[in-house]
Tab-separated table of C-alpha atoms and ligand atoms in Angstrom:
chain	number	residue	atom	x	y	z
A	1	MET	CA	0.000	0.000	0.000
A	2	TYR	CA	2.714	2.483	1.074
A	3	PRO	CA	4.941	2.235	-2.005
A	4	PHE	CA	1.896	2.918	-4.179
A	5	VAL	CA	1.105	6.127	-2.236
A	6	ILE	CA	4.693	7.294	-2.435
A	7	VAL	CA	4.804	6.678	-6.218
A	8	LEU	CA	1.497	8.535	-6.593
A	9	LEU	CA	2.809	11.452	-4.574
A	10	LEU	CA	6.002	11.540	-6.618
A	11	VAL	CA	3.989	11.586	-9.849
A	12	VAL	CA	1.755	14.429	-8.558
A	13	VAL	CA	4.774	16.455	-7.389
A	14	GLY	CA	6.556	15.744	-10.696
A	15	VAL	CA	3.619	16.889	-12.831
A	16	ALA	CA	3.135	20.018	-10.677
A	17	GLY	CA	6.871	20.764	-10.973
A	18	VAL	CA	6.828	20.448	-14.763
A	19	LYS	CA	3.760	22.745	-14.949
A	20	LEU	CA	5.400	25.282	-12.675
A	21	TRP	CA	8.553	25.248	-14.764
A	22	ASN	CA	6.502	25.675	-17.983
A	23	HIS	CA	4.610	28.616	-16.473
A	24	ARG	CA	7.794	30.328	-15.362
A	25	ARG	CA	9.221	29.907	-18.873
A	26	ALA	CA	6.015	31.321	-20.353
A	27	LEU	CA	6.105	34.297	-17.974
A	28	ARG	CA	9.723	34.996	-18.950
A	29	ARG	CA	8.737	34.970	-22.656
A	30	LEU	CA	5.840	37.322	-21.888
A	31	ASN	CA	8.202	39.635	-20.061
A	32	ARG	CA	10.664	39.634	-22.964
A	33	ALA	CA	7.878	40.352	-25.441
A	34	ILE	CA	6.644	43.321	-23.403
A	35	LEU	CA	10.145	44.784	-23.029
A	36	GLY	CA	10.893	44.307	-26.730
A	37	ARG	CA	7.380	45.465	-27.705
A	38	GLN	CA	7.044	42.383	-29.971
A	39	SER	CA	3.665	40.671	-30.312
A	40	LEU	CA	3.426	37.064	-29.185
A	41	LEU	CA	2.081	34.004	-30.960
A	42	ARG	CA	0.238	31.509	-28.879
A	43	GLU	CA	2.866	28.879	-29.861
A	44	ASP	CA	5.509	31.096	-28.242
A	45	LEU	CA	4.196	29.900	-24.887
A	46	PRO	CA	4.373	26.106	-25.166
A	47	GLY	CA	3.318	24.297	-22.060
A	48	ALA	CA	1.193	27.240	-20.845
A	49	SER	CA	-2.209	26.110	-21.943
A	50	GLY	CA	-5.667	27.013	-20.858
A	51	GLN	CA	-8.132	29.872	-21.285
A	52	ASP	CA	-6.323	32.069	-18.768
A	53	TRP	CA	-3.101	31.907	-20.751
A	54	ASP	CA	-4.975	32.561	-23.980
A	55	ASP	CA	-6.493	35.703	-22.414
A	56	LEU	CA	-3.156	36.834	-21.009
A	57	CYS	CA	-1.446	36.383	-24.369
A	58	HIS	CA	-4.243	38.255	-26.127
A	59	GLN	CA	-4.242	41.175	-23.665
A	60	THR	CA	-0.464	41.439	-23.709
A	61	ASN	CA	-0.544	41.694	-27.516
A	62	GLU	CA	-3.176	44.429	-27.305
A	63	LEU	CA	-1.083	46.336	-24.803
A	64	ILE	CA	2.051	46.025	-26.953
A	65	GLY	CA	0.068	47.205	-29.978
A	66	GLU	CA	-1.204	50.239	-28.081
A	67	VAL	CA	2.286	51.176	-26.846
A	68	ASN	CA	3.663	50.852	-30.378
A	69	ARG	CA	0.857	52.970	-31.771
A	70	LEU	CA	1.488	55.696	-29.181
A	71	GLN	CA	5.208	55.559	-29.875
A	72	GLN	CA	4.595	55.973	-33.615
A	73	GLN	CA	2.216	58.820	-32.960
A	74	ARG	CA	4.820	60.527	-30.754
A	75	THR	CA	7.582	60.048	-33.350
A	76	GLY	CA	5.251	61.480	-35.971
A	77	GLN	CA	4.399	64.479	-33.808
A	78	LEU	CA	8.085	65.098	-33.013
A	79	ALA	CA	8.942	64.875	-36.720
A	80	GLN	CA	6.168	67.343	-37.451
A	81	LEU	CA	7.423	69.662	-34.700
A	82	GLU	CA	10.957	69.321	-36.029
A	83	ALA	CA	9.845	70.165	-39.559
A	84	THR	CA	7.978	73.241	-38.327
A	85	LEU	CA	10.681	74.539	-35.992
A	86	GLY	CA	13.596	73.472	-38.160
A	87	SER	CA	12.969	76.210	-40.698
A	88	LEU	CA	12.578	78.980	-38.118
A	89	GLN	CA	15.124	81.801	-38.057
A	90	GLU	CA	15.114	81.678	-34.276
A	91	ALA	CA	17.083	78.935	-32.569
A	92	VAL	CA	14.837	76.414	-30.836
A	93	LEU	CA	15.715	73.754	-28.303
A	94	ILE	CA	13.374	71.303	-26.550
A	95	VAL	CA	14.394	69.193	-23.581
A	96	ASP	CA	12.385	66.558	-21.760
A	97	SER	CA	11.705	66.480	-18.038
A	98	LYS	CA	15.148	64.981	-17.371
A	99	ASN	CA	16.989	67.530	-19.565
A	100	TYR	CA	17.535	65.124	-22.472
A	101	ILE	CA	17.576	67.051	-25.739
A	102	LEU	CA	14.604	66.136	-27.930
A	103	LEU	CA	14.877	68.800	-30.589
A	104	ALA	CA	17.479	71.327	-31.750
A	105	ASN	CA	16.917	73.181	-35.019
A	106	LYS	CA	19.462	74.398	-37.575
A	107	ALA	CA	19.441	77.963	-36.260
A	108	LEU	CA	20.700	76.626	-32.923
A	109	GLN	CA	23.666	75.030	-34.655
A	110	ALA	CA	24.425	78.376	-36.282
A	111	ILE	CA	24.825	79.863	-32.788
A	112	PHE	CA	26.545	76.846	-31.234
A	113	PRO	CA	28.537	75.058	-33.953
A	114	ARG	CA	29.338	72.224	-31.547
A	115	ALA	CA	25.613	71.523	-31.094
A	116	LYS	CA	25.590	68.946	-33.910
A	117	ASN	CA	24.082	65.495	-33.381
A	118	ILE	CA	23.030	66.390	-29.870
A	119	LEU	CA	19.624	64.724	-29.862
A	120	GLY	CA	19.321	62.364	-26.920
A	121	GLN	CA	22.249	63.959	-25.087
A	122	ARG	CA	21.888	65.637	-21.744
A	123	LEU	CA	21.700	69.410	-21.863
A	124	GLU	CA	24.431	69.744	-19.218
A	125	LEU	CA	26.920	68.010	-21.516
A	126	VAL	CA	26.162	70.175	-24.544
A	127	LEU	CA	25.715	73.692	-23.158
A	128	GLN	CA	27.985	73.761	-20.149
A	129	SER	CA	26.578	76.835	-18.461
A	130	VAL	CA	25.451	76.889	-14.858
A	131	GLU	CA	23.466	80.048	-15.591
A	132	PHE	CA	21.553	78.312	-18.366
A	133	LEU	CA	20.767	75.297	-16.179
A	134	ASN	CA	19.532	77.631	-13.449
A	135	TYR	CA	17.294	79.266	-16.021
A	136	VAL	CA	15.928	75.835	-17.032
A	137	ASP	CA	15.084	75.164	-13.370
A	138	ALA	CA	13.452	78.571	-13.036
A	139	VAL	CA	11.282	77.871	-16.107
A	140	ARG	CA	10.214	74.564	-14.578
A	141	LYS	CA	9.288	76.313	-11.341
A	142	ASN	CA	7.489	79.027	-13.290
A	143	GLN	CA	9.875	81.610	-11.820
A	144	ALA	CA	11.835	82.555	-14.929
A	145	ALA	CA	12.067	86.059	-16.353
A	146	PRO	CA	10.273	86.294	-19.724
A	147	GLN	CA	13.589	87.143	-21.403
A	148	TYR	CA	16.980	86.396	-20.044
A	149	GLU	CA	20.444	87.224	-21.372
A	150	ILE	CA	23.258	84.710	-21.009
A	151	GLU	CA	26.909	84.859	-21.993
A	152	PHE	CA	28.430	81.656	-23.425
A	153	LEU	CA	31.996	80.822	-24.260
A	154	GLU	CA	31.830	79.009	-27.600
A	155	SER	CA	35.047	77.802	-29.293
A	156	GLY	CA	37.069	80.466	-27.503
A	157	ARG	CA	34.761	83.381	-28.348
A	158	THR	CA	32.086	85.015	-26.243
A	159	ILE	CA	28.543	84.909	-27.538
A	160	TRP	CA	25.489	86.577	-26.064
A	161	VAL	CA	22.119	84.897	-26.249
A	162	GLU	CA	18.677	86.142	-25.308
A	163	LEU	CA	16.620	83.245	-23.966
A	164	THR	CA	12.919	82.668	-23.627
A	165	GLY	CA	11.732	79.437	-22.045
A	166	ALA	CA	8.282	77.886	-21.717
A	167	MET	CA	6.858	74.615	-20.465
A	168	ILE	CA	5.080	72.542	-23.085
A	169	PRO	CA	3.091	69.331	-22.595
A	170	SER	CA	5.090	66.199	-23.171
A	171	LEU	CA	4.236	64.038	-26.143
A	172	GLN	CA	4.845	61.041	-23.903
A	173	ALA	CA	1.944	60.506	-21.551
A	174	ASP	CA	4.054	59.048	-18.752
A	175	GLN	CA	6.593	61.875	-18.664
A	176	GLY	CA	6.787	65.255	-16.951
A	177	ALA	CA	6.446	68.446	-18.994
A	178	TRP	CA	9.062	69.417	-21.568
A	179	VAL	CA	10.739	72.807	-21.808
A	180	LEU	CA	10.999	74.744	-25.062
A	181	PHE	CA	13.624	77.450	-25.456
A	182	VAL	CA	13.871	80.112	-28.109
A	183	LEU	CA	17.379	81.523	-28.358
A	184	HIS	CA	18.283	84.744	-30.072
A	185	ASP	CA	21.902	85.610	-30.864
A	186	ILE	CA	22.449	89.171	-29.598
A	187	THR	CA	26.268	89.130	-29.731
A	188	LYS	CA	26.379	91.872	-32.380
A	189	GLN	CA	24.085	94.196	-30.422
A	190	LYS	CA	26.037	93.526	-27.225
A	191	LYS	CA	29.324	94.334	-28.931
A	192	LEU	CA	27.888	97.544	-30.378
A	193	GLU	CA	26.545	98.486	-26.975
A	194	LEU	CA	29.979	97.863	-25.489
A	195	VAL	CA	31.667	99.950	-28.196
A	196	ARG	CA	29.165	102.760	-27.624
A	197	LYS	CA	29.702	102.678	-23.849
A	198	GLU	CA	33.463	102.637	-24.298
A	199	PHE	CA	33.217	105.509	-26.757
A	200	VAL	CA	31.127	107.656	-24.397
A	201	ALA	CA	33.532	106.861	-21.539
A	202	ASN	CA	36.532	107.749	-23.726
A	203	VAL	CA	35.027	111.014	-24.962
A	204	SER	CA	34.076	112.039	-21.414
A	205	HIS	CA	37.578	111.223	-20.234
A	206	GLU	CA	39.208	113.149	-23.106
A	207	LEU	CA	37.005	116.202	-22.503
A	208	ARG	CA	37.372	116.175	-18.746
A	209	THR	CA	41.147	116.752	-18.597
A	210	PRO	CA	41.372	119.951	-20.695
A	211	LEU	CA	38.126	121.278	-19.240
A	212	SER	CA	39.276	120.863	-15.653
A	213	VAL	CA	42.644	122.483	-16.466
A	214	ILE	CA	40.862	125.434	-18.138
A	215	LYS	CA	38.404	125.714	-15.230
A	216	GLY	CA	41.233	125.691	-12.654
A	217	TYR	CA	43.252	128.426	-14.385
A	218	VAL	CA	40.205	130.593	-15.151
A	219	GLU	CA	39.122	130.430	-11.489
A	220	THR	CA	42.628	131.365	-10.340
A	221	LEU	CA	42.684	134.313	-12.745
A	222	VAL	CA	39.187	135.481	-11.764
A	223	ASP	CA	39.914	135.275	-8.017
A	224	GLY	CA	43.380	136.793	-8.012
A	225	HIS	CA	44.005	138.621	-11.269
A	226	GLN	CA	45.056	141.715	-9.271
A	227	GLU	CA	47.832	139.950	-7.346
A	228	ILE	CA	49.072	137.451	-9.954
A	229	PRO	CA	52.344	138.633	-11.536
A	230	VAL	CA	52.047	139.456	-15.244
A	231	GLU	CA	54.377	136.675	-16.394
A	232	ASP	CA	52.346	134.074	-14.432
A	233	ARG	CA	49.138	135.458	-15.879
A	234	GLU	CA	50.548	135.057	-19.390
A	235	LYS	CA	51.663	131.528	-18.586
A	236	PHE	CA	48.171	130.703	-17.319
A	237	LEU	CA	46.522	132.205	-20.388
A	238	ARG	CA	48.823	130.255	-22.712
A	239	THR	CA	47.958	127.028	-20.867
A	240	ILE	CA	44.278	127.858	-21.247
A	241	GLN	CA	44.830	128.500	-24.944
A	242	ARG	CA	46.662	125.197	-25.393
A	243	HIS	CA	43.878	123.240	-23.723
A	244	THR	CA	41.191	125.124	-25.642
A	245	ASP	CA	42.993	124.171	-28.865
A	246	ARG	CA	43.027	120.579	-27.669
A	247	LEU	CA	39.301	120.659	-26.991
A	248	ASN	CA	38.784	122.191	-30.382
A	249	SER	CA	40.740	119.547	-32.279
A	250	LEU	CA	39.029	116.816	-30.276
A	251	LEU	CA	35.594	118.143	-31.191
A	252	GLU	CA	36.640	118.590	-34.814
A	253	ASP	CA	37.923	115.020	-35.033
A	254	LEU	CA	34.785	113.719	-33.331
A	255	LEU	CA	32.594	115.600	-35.783
A	256	THR	CA	34.645	114.336	-38.739
A	257	LEU	CA	34.360	110.753	-37.472
A	258	SER	CA	30.644	111.017	-36.824
A	259	ARG	CA	30.101	112.421	-40.339
A	260	LEU	CA	32.226	109.653	-41.891
A	261	GLU	CA	30.284	107.004	-39.965
A	262	SER	CA	26.884	108.464	-40.849
A	263	THR	CA	24.747	107.397	-43.780
A	264	GLN	CA	25.778	110.592	-45.580
A	265	PRO	CA	29.529	110.824	-45.145
A	266	GLY	CA	29.706	113.781	-47.518
A	267	MET	CA	31.938	112.181	-50.131
A	268	LYS	CA	32.615	114.390	-53.134
A	269	PRO	CA	34.491	112.195	-55.590
A	270	GLU	CA	35.934	113.677	-58.754
A	271	PRO	CA	38.643	112.581	-61.198
A	272	VAL	CA	41.933	113.443	-59.533
A	273	VAL	CA	45.487	112.950	-60.831
A	274	LEU	CA	46.662	111.259	-57.658
A	275	VAL	CA	50.381	111.865	-58.199
A	276	ASP	CA	49.718	115.620	-58.408
A	277	LEU	CA	47.626	115.564	-55.247
A	278	VAL	CA	50.239	113.607	-53.271
A	279	ARG	CA	53.024	115.828	-54.584
A	280	SER	CA	51.215	119.016	-53.536
A	281	VAL	CA	50.619	117.657	-50.003
A	282	VAL	CA	54.302	116.712	-49.711
A	283	GLU	CA	55.362	120.149	-51.056
A	284	ASP	CA	53.148	121.785	-48.450
A	285	TYR	CA	55.011	119.914	-45.676
A	286	ARG	CA	58.402	120.677	-47.250
A	287	SER	CA	57.637	124.383	-47.193
A	288	ARG	CA	56.952	124.500	-43.446
A	289	PRO	CA	59.531	126.260	-41.214
A	290	THR	CA	60.433	123.048	-39.339
A	291	SER	CA	60.574	120.888	-42.476
A	292	ALA	CA	64.335	120.383	-42.193
A	293	ASP	CA	63.747	118.329	-39.014
A	294	HIS	CA	61.900	115.677	-41.043
A	295	PRO	CA	62.982	115.535	-44.687
A	296	ILE	CA	60.414	113.843	-46.927
A	297	ALA	CA	61.315	111.815	-50.035
A	298	LEU	CA	58.646	111.157	-52.645
A	299	HIS	CA	58.717	108.166	-55.023
A	300	ALA	CA	55.737	108.214	-57.332
A	301	ASP	CA	54.921	106.119	-60.364
A	302	GLY	CA	54.164	108.823	-62.932
A	303	SER	CA	52.005	106.497	-65.011
A	304	ILE	CA	49.204	106.585	-62.410
A	305	GLY	CA	46.460	108.564	-64.048
A	306	SER	CA	43.389	110.105	-62.575
A	307	LEU	CA	41.218	108.324	-59.991
A	308	PRO	CA	37.728	109.098	-58.756
A	309	VAL	CA	38.483	110.274	-55.203
A	310	ASP	CA	37.436	113.021	-52.819
A	311	PRO	CA	40.592	115.211	-52.936
A	312	LEU	CA	39.987	116.902	-49.565
A	313	LYS	CA	39.506	113.597	-47.792
A	314	ILE	CA	42.564	111.959	-49.381
A	315	THR	CA	44.545	115.062	-48.401
A	316	GLN	CA	43.360	114.525	-44.830
A	317	VAL	CA	44.531	110.868	-44.946
A	318	LEU	CA	47.994	111.896	-46.122
A	319	SER	CA	48.176	114.761	-43.614
A	320	ASN	CA	47.197	112.532	-40.692
A	321	LEU	CA	49.849	109.977	-41.666
A	322	LEU	CA	52.563	112.598	-42.233
A	323	ASP	CA	51.620	114.446	-38.997
A	324	ASN	CA	51.994	111.189	-37.085
A	325	ALA	CA	55.313	110.375	-38.756
A	326	ILE	CA	56.570	113.795	-37.651
A	327	LYS	CA	54.972	113.690	-34.153
A	328	TYR	CA	56.222	110.243	-33.175
A	329	THR	CA	59.762	110.333	-34.543
A	330	PRO	CA	62.744	112.358	-33.277
A	331	LYS	CA	64.172	115.288	-35.216
A	332	GLY	CA	66.328	114.167	-38.126
A	333	SER	CA	64.164	111.136	-38.905
A	334	LYS	CA	63.654	110.532	-42.595
A	335	LEU	CA	60.188	110.204	-44.066
A	336	GLU	CA	59.259	108.639	-47.367
A	337	VAL	CA	56.048	108.643	-49.399
A	338	ARG	CA	55.897	105.933	-52.045
A	339	MET	CA	53.098	105.248	-54.479
A	340	GLY	CA	52.647	102.679	-57.213
A	341	VAL	CA	50.157	100.399	-58.912
A	342	ARG	CA	49.427	97.001	-57.299
A	343	GLY	CA	46.998	94.977	-59.385
A	344	SER	CA	43.787	96.947	-59.657
A	345	ASP	CA	44.769	99.392	-56.891
A	346	VAL	CA	47.078	102.274	-56.268
A	347	GLU	CA	49.105	101.588	-53.124
A	348	ILE	CA	50.436	104.511	-51.122
A	349	CYS	CA	52.884	104.120	-48.256
A	350	VAL	CA	54.020	106.679	-45.681
A	351	ARG	CA	57.156	105.364	-43.997
A	352	ASP	CA	59.450	106.708	-41.289
A	353	ASP	CA	62.653	105.445	-39.698
A	354	GLY	CA	61.583	106.368	-36.155
A	355	PRO	CA	61.139	104.199	-33.037
A	356	GLY	CA	58.420	102.016	-34.563
A	357	ILE	CA	55.450	100.433	-32.825
A	358	PRO	CA	55.356	97.368	-30.519
A	359	ALA	CA	53.853	94.293	-32.230
A	360	GLU	CA	51.067	93.949	-29.611
A	361	ASP	CA	49.777	97.460	-30.418
A	362	LEU	CA	49.644	97.007	-34.199
A	363	PRO	CA	46.215	95.265	-34.382
A	364	HIS	CA	44.567	98.075	-32.361
A	365	LEU	CA	46.152	101.118	-33.943
A	366	PHE	CA	43.155	102.056	-36.101
A	367	GLU	CA	40.692	101.839	-33.177
A	368	ARG	CA	39.195	105.038	-31.827
A	369	PHE	CA	41.249	106.598	-29.007
A	370	TYR	CA	43.919	103.880	-29.188
A	371	ARG	CA	47.345	105.247	-28.394
A	372	VAL	CA	50.640	103.478	-27.850
A	373	ASP	CA	51.978	106.144	-25.529
A	374	LYS	CA	49.054	108.154	-24.128
A	375	GLY	CA	51.210	110.831	-22.519
A	376	ARG	CA	53.240	111.453	-25.664
A	377	SER	CA	50.153	111.611	-27.877
A	378	ARG	CA	48.455	114.208	-25.645
A	379	GLU	CA	51.632	116.210	-25.239
A	380	LYS	CA	51.866	116.355	-29.055
A	381	GLY	CA	48.218	117.469	-29.315
A	382	GLY	CA	46.986	114.062	-30.497
A	383	THR	CA	43.355	113.063	-30.074
A	384	GLY	CA	43.737	109.320	-30.661
A	385	LEU	CA	41.276	109.613	-33.544
A	386	GLY	CA	43.612	110.381	-36.484
A	387	LEU	CA	44.137	106.796	-37.686
A	388	SER	CA	40.474	105.947	-37.168
A	389	ILE	CA	39.598	108.842	-39.502
A	390	VAL	CA	42.203	107.544	-41.989
A	391	LYS	CA	40.618	104.079	-41.936
A	392	HIS	CA	37.113	105.398	-42.484
A	393	ILE	CA	38.076	107.638	-45.399
A	394	VAL	CA	40.047	104.877	-47.121
A	395	GLN	CA	37.221	102.368	-46.646
A	396	LEU	CA	34.686	104.862	-48.016
A	397	HIS	CA	36.858	104.949	-51.151
A	398	GLY	CA	36.764	101.139	-51.337
A	399	GLY	CA	40.378	100.748	-50.221
A	400	ARG	CA	42.277	99.015	-47.406
A	401	VAL	CA	44.609	100.335	-44.745
A	402	TRP	CA	47.279	98.590	-42.687
A	403	VAL	CA	50.500	99.147	-40.808
A	404	GLU	CA	53.829	97.367	-40.732
A	405	SER	CA	56.434	98.057	-38.104
A	406	THR	CA	59.322	96.536	-36.221
A	407	LEU	CA	60.144	98.114	-32.899
A	408	GLY	CA	63.180	100.368	-33.272
A	409	ARG	CA	63.074	100.193	-37.072
A	410	GLY	CA	60.386	102.653	-38.104
A	411	ALA	CA	56.772	102.333	-39.159
A	412	ALA	CA	55.078	102.106	-42.553
A	413	PHE	CA	51.397	102.951	-43.009
A	414	TYR	CA	49.841	101.671	-46.241
A	415	PHE	CA	46.553	102.388	-47.932
A	416	THR	CA	45.097	101.425	-51.274
A	417	LEU	CA	42.632	103.126	-53.596
A	418	PRO	CA	40.962	101.186	-56.380
A	419	LEU	CA	41.918	102.418	-59.853
A	420	ARG	CA	38.337	101.989	-61.006
A	421	ARG	CA	35.145	102.165	-58.989
B	1	ADP	P1	47.010	110.446	-32.121
B	1	ADP	O1	46.090	111.596	-32.180
B	1	ADP	O2	47.306	109.984	-30.749
B	1	ADP	O3	48.214	110.651	-32.939
B	1	ADP	P2	46.324	108.431	-34.061
B	1	ADP	O4	45.070	107.648	-34.239
B	1	ADP	O5	46.736	109.284	-35.199
B	1	ADP	O6	46.146	109.263	-32.738
B	1	ADP	O7	47.495	107.418	-33.756
B	1	ADP	C1	47.301	106.430	-32.786
B	1	ADP	C2	48.593	106.070	-32.103
B	1	ADP	O8	49.440	105.394	-33.022
B	1	ADP	C3	49.393	107.257	-31.657
B	1	ADP	O9	48.987	107.710	-30.396
B	1	ADP	C4	50.809	106.715	-31.646
B	1	ADP	O10	51.033	106.083	-30.400
B	1	ADP	C5	50.789	105.640	-32.721
B	1	ADP	N1	51.467	106.074	-33.986
B	1	ADP	C6	50.840	106.582	-35.060
B	1	ADP	N2	51.739	106.822	-36.037
B	1	ADP	C7	52.944	106.473	-35.561
B	1	ADP	C8	54.273	106.483	-36.100
B	1	ADP	N3	54.539	106.908	-37.333
B	1	ADP	N4	55.266	106.011	-35.315
B	1	ADP	C9	55.020	105.560	-34.064
B	1	ADP	N5	53.786	105.528	-33.493
B	1	ADP	C10	52.765	105.985	-34.234
C-alpha cells in the first residue's frame, strides 16, 4: 500500500513541478515580449495552456500594440514639430523632463557650432553653463524672467544669447512636462553696446582733462588777477589757450568721425590725378619752417592717371599719416612717401625710420582713441582719432589700410585706392 502512495505522490509532485517550470518559462517569454514590444504568438508559450493563458497572451498583444501605436504617434508628432521649428530663423531647443535634448533646429547650430548630433544627449553636456541650467530650473518652477540674457563661451569666443523658455506638454503621456527654449543671438548688439559705452567713456575722459585744467586756471585768474604777476598770468593764459585748442581739435575730429560714420559721409568724388595731389601735399610739408627736421622723399609712379576720389579727404589721410610720422619720430628722422600700382589698386605708403610700434599694439592702432603712448600723444596734441579717420576715409573709397612696423626700425602705413570704382 505504502509504495503505491509514495509513487502517486512523486507523480503528482513531478507533474506540478513540470507545470510550474513551464509557467515560469512562459512568464519569462511574456516579459521579454513586453520589453521588446514584440507581439506574441500563442505557440511562443508552449506548455502554458488554458483559457487564462490565452487571455493573457491576447491582452499582452493588445497592450504592446497600443504602446507601439502611441510611440509611432509621438515620433510622428516630433517629426512634425521638427519640420515646423527646423525652418525657423530663431534657434529652438526642446528638452524633456530629465533635460535630455529632444529637438534642436538648424538655427541653434548656427549659434553653437558644436551643437551637432546632440539629440538624446543631456543638456548639461552640450551647453555647459550653470546660468543656463539655473534658467531651465526657473522655467520649470514658473519663476523665470520672460527674457533672459546669457553669456556663453563658444570655441574660444564670447557669444550673447537672449533666452525665452516655456513649459510645453510632453508628447509622452508618462513623462513630466518638456521645456521649449527660443534663443536669439544678440552678440552683435552687445558688442555695439559695449563699443558705444566705451566711446562715451573715452570722450568724457578726453574732454574732462582739458576742461578741468581750463576751469582751474580761469578760477585762479578770476579770483586773483590783481595779485598774480604778469608773467604768471601770461603763462596761465597760454595754458588755457593750449587746452582750448586741444578741446577744439578733439571736437573737430569727433565731428569728422561722426560724419564719416553716418549714412551721408559727404563724399565728393571727382577725377583726380593722384600723383599731383600727393606731390602738392608733400610740397606743403616741405615748405613749413620746421621741415628740415623731417625731410620727406617722394617716389611716385608717374604712369598713375586720374582716380575718382574726394581730394579733400585723401589730403586729410595723407596729412594725418605725415603728422603722425613727424609727431612720433625724433628730429632728423627721414620720411618717405611711395606710391605705385598694385593689381587693380594704387598703393600709397608713408614710412618713417623712427622708433616704430610694438607688435602687440599694431592690431589696435586704427581703433578710436587707441594710443601706444598716451602721454606722448596728448603732449603732441593728439586726439587718438587720427588713424580711425584715416581708416574710415580709405574704406569709403573702397580701399584698405594697414601698418607694418618693427620696434626700433620705423613704421610704414599703407593704404590702397581702387583704380576703377
Ligand atoms: P594720435 O592723435 O594719438 O596721434 P592716431 O590715431 O593718429 O592718434 O594714432 C594712434 C597712435 O598710433 C598714436 O597715439 C601713436 O602712439 C601711434 N602712432 C601713429 N603713427 C605712428 C608712427 N609713425 N610712429 C610711431 N607711433 C605711431
